[in-house]
mmCIF file of C-alpha atoms in Angstrom:
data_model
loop_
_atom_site.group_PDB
_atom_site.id
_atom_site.type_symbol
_atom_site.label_atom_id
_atom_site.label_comp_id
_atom_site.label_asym_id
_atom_site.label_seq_id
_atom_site.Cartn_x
_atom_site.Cartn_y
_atom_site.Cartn_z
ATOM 1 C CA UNK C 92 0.000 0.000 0.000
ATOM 2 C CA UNK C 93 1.217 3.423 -0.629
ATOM 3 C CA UNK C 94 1.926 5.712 1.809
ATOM 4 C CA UNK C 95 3.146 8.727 -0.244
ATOM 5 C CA UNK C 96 1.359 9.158 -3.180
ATOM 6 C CA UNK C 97 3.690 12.150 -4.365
ATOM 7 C CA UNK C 98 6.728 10.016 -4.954
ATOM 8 C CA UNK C 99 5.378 6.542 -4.840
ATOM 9 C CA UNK C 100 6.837 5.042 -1.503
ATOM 10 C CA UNK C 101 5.210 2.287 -0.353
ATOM 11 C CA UNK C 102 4.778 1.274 3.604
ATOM 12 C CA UNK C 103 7.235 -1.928 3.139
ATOM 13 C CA UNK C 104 9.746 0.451 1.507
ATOM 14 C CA UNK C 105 8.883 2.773 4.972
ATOM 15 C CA UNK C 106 9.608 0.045 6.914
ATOM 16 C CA UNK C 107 12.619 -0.957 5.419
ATOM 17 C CA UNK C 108 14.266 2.827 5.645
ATOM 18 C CA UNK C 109 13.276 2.309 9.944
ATOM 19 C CA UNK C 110 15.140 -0.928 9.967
ATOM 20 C CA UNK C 111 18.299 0.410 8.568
ATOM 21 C CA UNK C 112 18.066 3.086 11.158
ATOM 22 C CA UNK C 113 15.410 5.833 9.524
ATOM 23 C CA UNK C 114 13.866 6.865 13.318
ATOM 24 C CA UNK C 115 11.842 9.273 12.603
ATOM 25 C CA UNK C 116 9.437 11.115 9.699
ATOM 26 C CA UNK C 117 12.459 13.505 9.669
ATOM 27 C CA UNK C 118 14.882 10.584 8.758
ATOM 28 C CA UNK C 119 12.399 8.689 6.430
ATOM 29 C CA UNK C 120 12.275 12.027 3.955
ATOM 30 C CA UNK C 121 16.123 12.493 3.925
ATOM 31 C CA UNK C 122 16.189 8.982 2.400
ATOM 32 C CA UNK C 123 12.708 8.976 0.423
ATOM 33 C CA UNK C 124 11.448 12.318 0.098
ATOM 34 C CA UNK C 125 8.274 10.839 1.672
ATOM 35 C CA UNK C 126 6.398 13.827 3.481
ATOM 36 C CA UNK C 127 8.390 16.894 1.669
ATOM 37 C CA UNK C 128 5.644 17.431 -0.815
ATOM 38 C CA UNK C 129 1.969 17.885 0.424
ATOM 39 C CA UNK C 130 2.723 16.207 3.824
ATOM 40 C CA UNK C 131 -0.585 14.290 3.819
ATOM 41 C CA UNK C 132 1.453 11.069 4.521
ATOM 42 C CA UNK C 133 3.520 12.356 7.878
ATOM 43 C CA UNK C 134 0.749 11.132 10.396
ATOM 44 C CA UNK C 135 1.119 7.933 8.516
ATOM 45 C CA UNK C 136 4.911 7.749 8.604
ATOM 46 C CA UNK C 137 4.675 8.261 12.045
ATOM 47 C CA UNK C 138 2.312 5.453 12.661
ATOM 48 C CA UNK C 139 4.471 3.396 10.914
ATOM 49 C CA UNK C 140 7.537 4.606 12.926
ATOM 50 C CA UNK C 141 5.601 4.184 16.584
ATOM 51 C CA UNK C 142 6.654 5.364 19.968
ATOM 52 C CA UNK C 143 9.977 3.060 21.004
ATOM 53 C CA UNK C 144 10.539 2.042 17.494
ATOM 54 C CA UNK C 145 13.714 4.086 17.769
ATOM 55 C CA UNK C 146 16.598 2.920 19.716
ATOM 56 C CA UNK C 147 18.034 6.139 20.092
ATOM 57 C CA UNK C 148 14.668 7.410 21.033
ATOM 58 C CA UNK C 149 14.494 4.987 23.630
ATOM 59 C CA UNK C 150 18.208 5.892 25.117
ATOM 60 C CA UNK C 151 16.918 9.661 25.182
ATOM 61 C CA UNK C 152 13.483 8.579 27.128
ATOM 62 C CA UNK C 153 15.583 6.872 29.590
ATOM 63 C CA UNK C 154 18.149 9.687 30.464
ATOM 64 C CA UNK C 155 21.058 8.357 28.426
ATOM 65 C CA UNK C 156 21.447 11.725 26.262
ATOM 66 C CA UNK C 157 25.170 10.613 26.182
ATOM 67 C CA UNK C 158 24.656 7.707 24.664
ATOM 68 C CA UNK C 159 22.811 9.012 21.673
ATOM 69 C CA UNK C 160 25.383 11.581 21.455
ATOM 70 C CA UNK C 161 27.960 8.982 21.185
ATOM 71 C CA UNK C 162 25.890 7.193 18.556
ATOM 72 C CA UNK C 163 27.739 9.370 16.078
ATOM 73 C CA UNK C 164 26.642 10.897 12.288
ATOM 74 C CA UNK C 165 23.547 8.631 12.561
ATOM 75 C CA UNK C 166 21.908 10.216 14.854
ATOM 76 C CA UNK C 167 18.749 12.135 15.140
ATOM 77 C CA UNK C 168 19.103 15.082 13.125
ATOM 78 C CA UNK C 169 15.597 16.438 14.472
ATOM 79 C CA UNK C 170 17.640 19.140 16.715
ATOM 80 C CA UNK C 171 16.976 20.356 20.430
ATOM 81 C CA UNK C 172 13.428 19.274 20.451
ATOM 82 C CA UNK C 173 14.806 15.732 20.111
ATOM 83 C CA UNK C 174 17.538 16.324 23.562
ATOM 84 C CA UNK C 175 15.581 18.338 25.941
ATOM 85 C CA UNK C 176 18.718 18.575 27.733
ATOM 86 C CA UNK C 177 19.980 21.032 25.401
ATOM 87 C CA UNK C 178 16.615 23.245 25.469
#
């Protein structure tokens, strides 16, 4: 089924992207271009993506802001809003 209907990405090729690491709607348009058009398909990315779907996510939710820090270039590229440490 397709998710984005402005450049044809389908919800397998969604999941795919998260299992290589693609955390967030953020991350799934930097490698798909999924949600950079209309933006109809976000919510759906993001119900895709769930809450705790994301390691990182789940270091940050736990305190570990080091951690995802030390993750390196792959990190979450979503900014402060993403390390409320920094805020």
């Amino acid at each position: 089924m397709y998710v984005c209907s402005c450049f044809g990405i389908t919800e397998k090729q969604v999941k795919e992207h998260a299992e290589a690491g693609a955390c967030t709607p953020r991350q799934i348009a930097s490698v798909s271009k999924a949600g950079t058009d209309c933006g109809s398909c976000v919510r759906r990315i993001q119900g895709i993506l769930g809450r705790g779907a994301c390691p990182r996510r789940e270091l940050l939710e736990q305190g570990n802001g080091a951690a995802v820090l030390a993750a390196g270039p792959e990190a979450d590229a979503d900014g402060p809003a993403e390390f409320p440490e920094a805020a």
